[in-house]
XYZ file of C-alpha atoms in Angstrom:
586
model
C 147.425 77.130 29.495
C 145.736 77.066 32.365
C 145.981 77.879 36.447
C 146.502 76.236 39.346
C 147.551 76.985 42.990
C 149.556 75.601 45.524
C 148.111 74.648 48.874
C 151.265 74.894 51.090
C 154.844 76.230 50.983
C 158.098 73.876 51.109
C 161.603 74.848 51.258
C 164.378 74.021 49.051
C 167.119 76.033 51.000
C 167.591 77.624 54.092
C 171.118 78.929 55.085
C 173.698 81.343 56.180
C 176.771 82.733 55.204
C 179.595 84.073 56.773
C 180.004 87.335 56.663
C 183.347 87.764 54.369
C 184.847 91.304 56.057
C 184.425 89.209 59.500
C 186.138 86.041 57.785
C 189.116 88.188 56.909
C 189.554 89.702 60.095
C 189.265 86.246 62.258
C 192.228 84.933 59.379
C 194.824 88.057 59.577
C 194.123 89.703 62.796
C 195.774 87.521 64.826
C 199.238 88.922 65.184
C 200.763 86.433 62.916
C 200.749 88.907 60.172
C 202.195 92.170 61.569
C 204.003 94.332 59.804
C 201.677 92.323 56.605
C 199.934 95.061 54.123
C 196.975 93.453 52.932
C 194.758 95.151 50.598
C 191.211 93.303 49.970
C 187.749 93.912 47.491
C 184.535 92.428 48.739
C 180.889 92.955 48.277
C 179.986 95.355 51.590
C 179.129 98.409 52.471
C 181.633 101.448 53.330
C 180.989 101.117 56.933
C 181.501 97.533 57.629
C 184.638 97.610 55.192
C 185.783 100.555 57.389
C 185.494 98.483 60.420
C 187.261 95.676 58.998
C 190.355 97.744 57.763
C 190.644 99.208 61.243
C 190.591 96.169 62.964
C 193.382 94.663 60.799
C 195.325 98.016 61.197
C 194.878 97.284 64.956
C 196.405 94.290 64.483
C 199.282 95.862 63.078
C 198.571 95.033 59.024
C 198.811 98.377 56.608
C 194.896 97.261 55.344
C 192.668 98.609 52.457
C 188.942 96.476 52.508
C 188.013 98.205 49.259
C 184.999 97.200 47.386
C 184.410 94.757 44.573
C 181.707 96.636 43.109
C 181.935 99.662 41.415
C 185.746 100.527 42.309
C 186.383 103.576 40.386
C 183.317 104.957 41.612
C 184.100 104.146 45.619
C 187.823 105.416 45.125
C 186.274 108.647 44.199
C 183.789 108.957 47.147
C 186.097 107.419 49.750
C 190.017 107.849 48.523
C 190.550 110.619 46.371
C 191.084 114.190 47.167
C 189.047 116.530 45.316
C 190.667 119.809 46.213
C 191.650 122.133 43.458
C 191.305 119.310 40.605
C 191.430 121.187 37.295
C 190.622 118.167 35.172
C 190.542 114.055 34.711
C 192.041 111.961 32.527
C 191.018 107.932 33.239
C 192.385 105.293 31.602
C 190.035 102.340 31.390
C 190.071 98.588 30.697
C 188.307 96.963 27.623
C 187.039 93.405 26.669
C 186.419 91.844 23.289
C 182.933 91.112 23.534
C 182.058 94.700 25.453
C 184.194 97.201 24.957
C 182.757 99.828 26.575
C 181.625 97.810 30.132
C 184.160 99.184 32.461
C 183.681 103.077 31.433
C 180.141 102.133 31.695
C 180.897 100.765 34.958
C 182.565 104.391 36.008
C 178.778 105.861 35.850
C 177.785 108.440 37.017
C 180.972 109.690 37.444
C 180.528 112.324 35.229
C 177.785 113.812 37.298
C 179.759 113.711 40.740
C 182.667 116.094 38.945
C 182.977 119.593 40.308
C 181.758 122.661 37.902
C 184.781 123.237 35.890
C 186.342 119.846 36.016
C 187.092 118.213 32.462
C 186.597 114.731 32.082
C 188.952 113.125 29.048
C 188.132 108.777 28.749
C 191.280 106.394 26.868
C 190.710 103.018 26.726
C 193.602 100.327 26.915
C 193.758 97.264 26.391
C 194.957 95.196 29.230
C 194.676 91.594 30.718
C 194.460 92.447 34.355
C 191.336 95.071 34.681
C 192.506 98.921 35.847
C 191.745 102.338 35.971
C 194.575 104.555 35.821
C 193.344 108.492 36.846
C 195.620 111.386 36.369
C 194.121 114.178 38.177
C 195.507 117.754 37.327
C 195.441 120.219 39.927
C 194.744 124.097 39.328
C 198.129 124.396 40.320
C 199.728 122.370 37.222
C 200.552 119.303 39.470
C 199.438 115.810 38.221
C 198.232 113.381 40.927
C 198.629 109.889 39.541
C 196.460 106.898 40.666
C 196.198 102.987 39.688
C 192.765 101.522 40.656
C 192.751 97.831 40.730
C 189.068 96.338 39.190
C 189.124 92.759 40.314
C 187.258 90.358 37.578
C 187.189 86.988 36.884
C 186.638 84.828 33.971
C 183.925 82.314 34.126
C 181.331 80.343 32.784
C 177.573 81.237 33.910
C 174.254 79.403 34.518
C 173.573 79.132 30.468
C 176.434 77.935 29.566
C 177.690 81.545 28.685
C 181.063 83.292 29.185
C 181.595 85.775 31.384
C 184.151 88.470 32.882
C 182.475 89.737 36.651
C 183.645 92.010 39.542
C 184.881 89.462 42.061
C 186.219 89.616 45.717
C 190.041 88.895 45.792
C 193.098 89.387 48.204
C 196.376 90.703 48.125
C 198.537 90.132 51.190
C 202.462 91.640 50.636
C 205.234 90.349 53.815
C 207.473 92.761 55.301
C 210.195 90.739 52.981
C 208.381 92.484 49.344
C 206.490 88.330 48.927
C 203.065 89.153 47.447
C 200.152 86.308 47.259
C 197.422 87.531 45.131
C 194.140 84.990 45.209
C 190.381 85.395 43.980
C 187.914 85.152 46.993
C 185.168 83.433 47.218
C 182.959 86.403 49.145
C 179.773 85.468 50.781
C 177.672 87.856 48.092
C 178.941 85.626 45.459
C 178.635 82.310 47.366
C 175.061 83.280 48.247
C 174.022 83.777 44.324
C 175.946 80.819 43.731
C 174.138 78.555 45.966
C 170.750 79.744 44.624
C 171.644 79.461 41.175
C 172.632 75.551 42.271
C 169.770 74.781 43.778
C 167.385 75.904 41.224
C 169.692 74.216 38.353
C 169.688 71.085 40.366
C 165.928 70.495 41.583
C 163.314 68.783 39.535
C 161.054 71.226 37.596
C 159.094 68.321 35.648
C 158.720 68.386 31.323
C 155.852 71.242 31.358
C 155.518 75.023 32.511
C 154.373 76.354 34.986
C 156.556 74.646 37.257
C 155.423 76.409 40.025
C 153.592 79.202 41.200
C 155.880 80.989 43.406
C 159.432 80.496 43.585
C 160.532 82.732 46.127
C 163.952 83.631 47.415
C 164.298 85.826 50.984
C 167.931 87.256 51.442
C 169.231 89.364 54.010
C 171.955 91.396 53.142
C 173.810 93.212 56.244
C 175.056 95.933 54.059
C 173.142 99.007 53.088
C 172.348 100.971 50.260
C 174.577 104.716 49.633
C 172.900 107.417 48.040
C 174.729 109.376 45.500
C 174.603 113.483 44.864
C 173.129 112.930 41.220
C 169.698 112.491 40.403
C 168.114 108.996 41.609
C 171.351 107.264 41.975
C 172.450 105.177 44.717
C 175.038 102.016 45.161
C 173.198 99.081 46.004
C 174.226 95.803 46.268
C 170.785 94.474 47.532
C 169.090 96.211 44.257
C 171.918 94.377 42.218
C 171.494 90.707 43.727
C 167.721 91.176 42.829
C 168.248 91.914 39.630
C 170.851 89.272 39.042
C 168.749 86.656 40.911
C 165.570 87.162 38.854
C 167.018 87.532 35.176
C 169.046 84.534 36.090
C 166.927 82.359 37.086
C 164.830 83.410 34.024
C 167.292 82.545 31.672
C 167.841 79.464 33.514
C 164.181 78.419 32.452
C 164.249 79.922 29.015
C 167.244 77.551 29.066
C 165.746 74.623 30.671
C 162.344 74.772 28.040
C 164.796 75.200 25.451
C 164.075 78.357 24.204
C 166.535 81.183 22.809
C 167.664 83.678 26.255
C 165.332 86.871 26.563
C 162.399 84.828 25.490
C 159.548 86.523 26.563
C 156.883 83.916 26.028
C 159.136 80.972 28.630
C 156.243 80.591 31.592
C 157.801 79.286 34.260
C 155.633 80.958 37.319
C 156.469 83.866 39.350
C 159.802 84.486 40.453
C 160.377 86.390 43.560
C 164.122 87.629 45.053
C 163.336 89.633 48.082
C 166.053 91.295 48.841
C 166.530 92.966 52.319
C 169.256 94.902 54.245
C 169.028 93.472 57.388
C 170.741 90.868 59.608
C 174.671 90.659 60.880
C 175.223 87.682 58.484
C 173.920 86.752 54.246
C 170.922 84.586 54.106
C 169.527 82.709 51.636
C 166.060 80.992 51.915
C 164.378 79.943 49.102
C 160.614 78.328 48.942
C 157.584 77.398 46.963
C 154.558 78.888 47.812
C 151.131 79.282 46.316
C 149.736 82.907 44.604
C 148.273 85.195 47.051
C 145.124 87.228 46.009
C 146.536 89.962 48.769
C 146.705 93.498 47.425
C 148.849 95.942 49.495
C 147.234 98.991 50.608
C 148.661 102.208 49.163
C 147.913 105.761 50.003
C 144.823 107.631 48.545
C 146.743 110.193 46.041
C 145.421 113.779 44.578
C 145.291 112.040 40.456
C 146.915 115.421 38.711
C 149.578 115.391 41.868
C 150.585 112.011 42.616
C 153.908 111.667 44.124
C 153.565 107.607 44.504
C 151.648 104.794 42.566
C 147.837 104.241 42.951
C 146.243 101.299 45.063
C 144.078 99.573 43.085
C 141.122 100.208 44.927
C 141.478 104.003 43.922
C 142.193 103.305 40.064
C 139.132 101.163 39.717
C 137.259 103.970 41.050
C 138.805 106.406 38.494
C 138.585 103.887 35.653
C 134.754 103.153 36.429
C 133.919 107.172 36.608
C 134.699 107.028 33.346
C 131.430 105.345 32.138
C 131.920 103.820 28.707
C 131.655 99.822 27.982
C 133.636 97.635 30.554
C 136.120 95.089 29.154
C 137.699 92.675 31.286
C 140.321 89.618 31.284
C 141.829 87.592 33.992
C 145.069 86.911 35.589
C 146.747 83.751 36.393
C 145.952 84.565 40.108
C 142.264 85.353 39.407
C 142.321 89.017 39.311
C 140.549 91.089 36.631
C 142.267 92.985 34.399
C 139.597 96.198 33.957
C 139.423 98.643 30.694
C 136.528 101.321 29.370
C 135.415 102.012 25.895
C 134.443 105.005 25.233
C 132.291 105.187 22.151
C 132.730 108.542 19.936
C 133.010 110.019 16.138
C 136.795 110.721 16.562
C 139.366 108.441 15.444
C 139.414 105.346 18.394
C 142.718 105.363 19.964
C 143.846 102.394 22.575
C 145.686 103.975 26.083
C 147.461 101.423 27.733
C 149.827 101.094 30.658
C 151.303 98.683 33.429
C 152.299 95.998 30.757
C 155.462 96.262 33.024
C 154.052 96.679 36.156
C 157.314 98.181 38.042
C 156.581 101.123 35.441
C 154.214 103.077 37.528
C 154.292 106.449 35.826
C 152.431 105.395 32.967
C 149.948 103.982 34.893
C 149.139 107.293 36.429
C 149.281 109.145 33.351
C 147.183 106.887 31.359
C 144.506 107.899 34.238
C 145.269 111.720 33.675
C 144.729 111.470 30.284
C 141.363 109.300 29.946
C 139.781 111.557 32.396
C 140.954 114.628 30.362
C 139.865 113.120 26.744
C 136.284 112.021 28.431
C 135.889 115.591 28.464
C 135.916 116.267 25.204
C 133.358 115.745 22.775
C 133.028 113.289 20.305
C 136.087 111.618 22.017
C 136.746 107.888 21.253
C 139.371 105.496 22.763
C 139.907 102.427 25.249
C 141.393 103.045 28.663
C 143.529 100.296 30.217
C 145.698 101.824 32.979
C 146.672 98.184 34.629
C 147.270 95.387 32.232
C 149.405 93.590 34.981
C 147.495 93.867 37.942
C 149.445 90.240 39.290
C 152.941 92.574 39.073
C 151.500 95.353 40.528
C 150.559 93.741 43.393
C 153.953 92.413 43.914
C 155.517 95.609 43.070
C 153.660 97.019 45.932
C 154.595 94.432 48.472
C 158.333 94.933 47.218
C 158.968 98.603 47.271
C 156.787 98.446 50.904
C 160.683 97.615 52.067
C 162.771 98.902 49.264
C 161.238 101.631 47.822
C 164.276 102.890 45.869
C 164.852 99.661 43.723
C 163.341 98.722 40.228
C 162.016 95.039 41.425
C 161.980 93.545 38.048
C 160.456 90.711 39.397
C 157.200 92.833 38.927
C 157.550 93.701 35.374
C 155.914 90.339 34.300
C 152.749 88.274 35.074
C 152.382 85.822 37.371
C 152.749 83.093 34.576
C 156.925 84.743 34.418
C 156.074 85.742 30.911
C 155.387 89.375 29.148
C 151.557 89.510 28.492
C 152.477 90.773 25.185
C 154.005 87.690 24.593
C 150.940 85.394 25.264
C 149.379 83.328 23.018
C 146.553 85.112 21.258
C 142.825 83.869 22.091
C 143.592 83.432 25.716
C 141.518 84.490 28.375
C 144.794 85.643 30.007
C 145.839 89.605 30.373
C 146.879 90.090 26.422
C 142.853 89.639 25.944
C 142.083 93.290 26.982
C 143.763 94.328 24.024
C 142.086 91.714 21.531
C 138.854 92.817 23.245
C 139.892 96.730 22.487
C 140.509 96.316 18.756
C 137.888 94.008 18.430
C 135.523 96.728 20.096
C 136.911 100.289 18.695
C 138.644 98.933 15.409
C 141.800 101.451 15.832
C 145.016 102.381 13.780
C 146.697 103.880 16.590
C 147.806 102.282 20.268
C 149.909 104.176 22.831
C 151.813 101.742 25.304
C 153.077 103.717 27.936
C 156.188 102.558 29.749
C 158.318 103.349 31.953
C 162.590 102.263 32.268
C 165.149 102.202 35.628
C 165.618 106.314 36.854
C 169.372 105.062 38.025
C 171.459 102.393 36.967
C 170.964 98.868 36.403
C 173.266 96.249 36.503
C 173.777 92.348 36.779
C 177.469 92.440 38.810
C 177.740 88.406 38.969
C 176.848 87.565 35.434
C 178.887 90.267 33.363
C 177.625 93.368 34.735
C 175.629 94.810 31.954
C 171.784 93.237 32.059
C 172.372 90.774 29.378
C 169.873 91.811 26.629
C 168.709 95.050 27.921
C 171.816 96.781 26.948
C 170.427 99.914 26.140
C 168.393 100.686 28.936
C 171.586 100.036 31.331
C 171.437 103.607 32.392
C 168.916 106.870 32.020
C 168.753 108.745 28.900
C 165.979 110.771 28.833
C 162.391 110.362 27.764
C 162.477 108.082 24.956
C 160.213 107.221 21.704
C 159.487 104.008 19.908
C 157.157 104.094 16.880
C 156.583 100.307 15.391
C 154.347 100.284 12.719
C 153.381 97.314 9.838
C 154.479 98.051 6.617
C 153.418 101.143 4.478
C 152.861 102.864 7.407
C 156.464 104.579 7.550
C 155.111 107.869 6.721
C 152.556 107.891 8.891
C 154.501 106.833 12.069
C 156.848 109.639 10.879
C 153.952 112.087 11.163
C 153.166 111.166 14.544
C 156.610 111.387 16.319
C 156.755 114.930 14.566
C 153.900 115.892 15.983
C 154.109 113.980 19.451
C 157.929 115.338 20.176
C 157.517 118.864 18.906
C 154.231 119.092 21.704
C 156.188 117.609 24.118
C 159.271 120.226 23.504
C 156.829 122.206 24.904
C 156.166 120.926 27.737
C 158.471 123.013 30.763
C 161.786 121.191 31.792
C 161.194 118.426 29.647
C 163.769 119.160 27.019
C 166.664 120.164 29.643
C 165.628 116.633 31.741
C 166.697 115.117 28.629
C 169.454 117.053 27.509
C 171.394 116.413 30.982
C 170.776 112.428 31.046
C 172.105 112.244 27.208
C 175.243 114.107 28.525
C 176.176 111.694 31.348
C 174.924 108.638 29.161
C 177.057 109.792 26.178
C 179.721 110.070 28.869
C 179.946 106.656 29.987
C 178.295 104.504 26.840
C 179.157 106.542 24.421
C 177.494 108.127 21.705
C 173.756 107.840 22.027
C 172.861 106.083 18.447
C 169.227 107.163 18.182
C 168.074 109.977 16.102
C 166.767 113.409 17.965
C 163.458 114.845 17.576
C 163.077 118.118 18.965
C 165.261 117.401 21.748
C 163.651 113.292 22.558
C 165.536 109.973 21.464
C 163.381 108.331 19.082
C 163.599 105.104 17.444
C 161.016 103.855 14.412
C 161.016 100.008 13.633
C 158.560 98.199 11.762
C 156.454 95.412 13.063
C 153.869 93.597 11.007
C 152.366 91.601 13.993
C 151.172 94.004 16.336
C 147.457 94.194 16.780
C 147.468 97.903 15.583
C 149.120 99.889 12.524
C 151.023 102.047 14.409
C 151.626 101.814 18.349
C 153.539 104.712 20.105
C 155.236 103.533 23.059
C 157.278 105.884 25.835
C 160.148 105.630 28.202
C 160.430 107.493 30.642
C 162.889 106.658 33.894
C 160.287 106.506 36.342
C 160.761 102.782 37.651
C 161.576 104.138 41.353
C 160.883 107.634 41.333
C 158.490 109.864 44.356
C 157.949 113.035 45.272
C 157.966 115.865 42.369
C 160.256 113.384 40.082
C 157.003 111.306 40.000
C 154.941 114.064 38.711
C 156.920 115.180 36.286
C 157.102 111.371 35.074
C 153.576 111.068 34.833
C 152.619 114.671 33.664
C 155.228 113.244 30.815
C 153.084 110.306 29.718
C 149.584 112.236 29.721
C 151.129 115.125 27.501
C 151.825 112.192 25.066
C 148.629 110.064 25.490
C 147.032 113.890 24.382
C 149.466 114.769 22.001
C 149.271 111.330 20.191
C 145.919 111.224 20.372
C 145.247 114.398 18.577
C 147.823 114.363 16.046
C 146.347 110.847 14.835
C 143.451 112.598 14.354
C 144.677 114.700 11.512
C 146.925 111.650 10.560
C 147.302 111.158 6.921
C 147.461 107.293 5.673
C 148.892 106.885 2.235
């Protein structure tokens, strides 16, 4: 394995599209198709869909411009009347091979309903995708609705099929003659075209094949906030997401390795994603790493309501004292840890393996500086194992602070340090360095999942392979431990979850996201722990017995969310950490 870096940027696309809403209107506002009711889905925002339907009603058309993505949800915010509504009952589409996408789809609408309101799911089995809501009024009245859910069948990038949300057109004559066609809308052409060129260049027999492969889009529409917790509707978020774990699999694909392996080293991928422009754009480049940190705001540590720069957590991390370990990144930063020599038990405290995860970062910091004070206490700090992501996470949320910029969560090699080859000098050396130094049992891996929904629209919807973490549920526990070491791990998540029950508003934060989640992906499957998700697996080749690692839904949370997140993953670091002390191994 080794590094290299590019000396100059070249281009392998530049382009715009046209703007679909503005396609439709130069087609059927022309006064050919009066008296015409045309009812359309596409990939925009409310407003310019608004425009779009009143200049065809201008133009004498009856005209819907409805959106592609997330219809149930938009008919709700922009169609339905909410007025006395007593309770729901939604009838949903299912598929074979997911059976529960298009009720997970519906999210969060079981937040949005008014105190009171009863929400009753049945799913049918249909070949053309709809919702079908009966809304009872106070008064005993049913309303009765039909929402269309446009989807197409397709194969994607891998060679995988595939039912997506897709833009498509309806246009009825004043005679009763309806034409119904799929559309080709400029938020699927633009993926499209990226997806082509990538599939299509020459990447050469051996990774990296690159050390930035960058795409810039401009997306005219913008983001909607919803009333429920941290969730918005964003299309921009979604073509990130879709962009990056695409071309990802594309690689895994091209090296010829199973899809979701984490080891695949193709470089750093980069979708920047902004709402901007009048049109879609689509540039994509090569460039070379960039040593570049972005500055972030100094932060009170206990209070934080945003990430750390880096300047400020190497401070932190070297107040510490202790014995300085250090690896490297595949830009040439250092990857900094402290051991802290005492007569306890050694513990490892890690964070930032996923460096769009910030809350464990912050709390790993909280916690180090709080066990430093105690005496005889013995552990490794290492609050930043993925200093490459976090430096792109920085320069990513500068514009789009409310998205979870996955493109962060690896190293700049594309791959998940844990997945690195052993006896590297690469980022998964800090923690062959920290056993080899404090010889521990225990590890706790602090991490961090999206705080709203994620979702891959163009390639099935649900994030192929992170199923579970589609949307929030809470603070959640993973124990892996090698073999014989059951009864230990079960120990520690009694101990760790019946601390953190204590710990005000935790139990109720989790409580209401299980609700909604069990809502909309049914029943959660984990076992419950004093009121936290847990799940125990074994796992003979981790570098420690037993490694305790958290989830909390922090990836794009501020403010007092944010300290609540990271107040979260110190009460664990400090509840593991003593428990293990105490921990018997039999």
């Amino acid at each position: 394995m080794t590094t290299f870096l590019q000396n100059t940027a070249s281009t392998l696309l530049e382009r715009d599209f046209p703007r679909t809403t503005r396609s439709l209107v130069d087609e059927y506002a022309t006064g050919e198709y009066e008296g015409y009711s045309l009812d359309a889905w596409v990939f925009d925002d409310r407003q310019e869909r608004q425009w779009a339907e009143n200049t065809l009603k201008k133009a004498g058309l009856k005209a819907h411009v409805r959106s592609a993505y997330k219809p149930l949800v938009h008919f709700f915010i922009e169609e339905f009347t909410w007025n006395d509504l007593s309770s729901l009952t939604i009838e949903y589409p299912t598929l074979d091979n997911a059976p529960q996408r298009f009720l997970l789809e519906a999210y969060p609408l079981s937040a949005m309903l008014p105190d009171g309101v009863t929400l009753h799911w049945i799913a049918i089995e249909t070949s053309t995708p709809y919702y079908r809501v009966k809304a009872t009024r106070a008064s005993g009245t049913d309303d009765i609705h039909v929402v269309a859910a446009p989807n197409r069948h397709h194969t994607d990038h891998v060679g995988q099929a595939q039912c997506s949300p897709c833009g498509w057109l309806q246009l009825t004559s004043p005679d009763g003659t309806v034409e119904q066609r799929e559309v080709l809308t400029d938020y699927e052409a633009l993926f499209q075209s990226a997806i082509r060129v990538i599939s299509q260049h020459p990447w050469g027999a051996h990774a990296p094949y690159f050390d930035t492969l960058k795409f810039t889009v401009h997306l005219p529409c913008h983001d909607q906030r919803l009333n429920w917790g941290d969730e918005h509707i964003s299309l921009a978020e979604a073509l990130h997401e879709d962009l990056y774990f695409s071309v990802l699999e594309y690689f895994q694909h091209y090296a010829g390795l199973p899809l979701g392996d984490r080891s695949i080293q193709p470089g750093q991928i980069v979708p920047e994603v902004l709402t901007k422009g009048s049109a879609p754009y689509l540039g994509i480049t090569l460039e070379p790493l960039t040593l570049a940190d972005p500055s972030r705001e100094r932060v009170s540590l206990d209070t934080a309501q945003s990430a750390l720069g880096v300047e400020q957590l190497t401070e932190i991390l070297d107040a510490l004292g202790g014995q300085p370990l250090e690896a490297q990144t595949r830009a040439g930063r250092r990857v900094n840890a402290r051991y802290i020599e005492g007569s306890d038990r050694p513990v490892i405290i890690s964070a930032g393996q996923h460096a769009n995860e910030p809350s464990g970062i912050v709390g790993a910091l909280r916690a180090g500086t709080a066990l430093s004070q105690r005496p005889g206490a013995h552990f490794v700090l290492s609050p930043l194992e993925n200093p490459d992501g976090y430096a792109l996470q920085g320069h990513l949320v500068a514009s789009q602070p409310r998205h979870m910029h996955h493109a962060a969560r690896y190293t700049a090699f594309g791959n998940d340090l844990q997945n690195q080859p052993l006896g590297e000098p690469f980022e998964l050396a800090i923690r062959e360095q920290a056993v080899a130094t404090s010889g521990p049992a225990l590890h706790v891996n602090l991490h961090g999942y999206p705080a709203h929904e994620w979702t891959r629209p163009l390639t099935g919807y649900v994030p192929r392979g992170f199923d579970m973490w589609t949307i929030p549920k809470g603070f959640f526990l993973i124990v892996r431990h090698r073999a014989g070491m059951q009864n230990a791990a079960e120990q520690l998540i009694e101990a760790v979850t019946r601390s953190l029950s204590k710990v005000p508003g935790l139990v109720d934060f989790n409580a209401t996201q299980v609700a909604h989640f069990e809502a909309h992906a049914g029943s959660l499957t984990f076992p419950m722990r004093h009121g936290f998700p847990y799940l125990l697996a074994e796992d003979d080749d981790q570098l420690t017995p037993l490694m305790l690692i958290t989830e909390y839904p922090d990836e794009t949370l501020s403010g007092h969310a944010f300290v609540q997140a990271h107040t979260a993953q110190m009460e664990t670091v400090l509840s593991a950490y003593t428990a293990y002390q105490d921990l018997r191994f039999e």
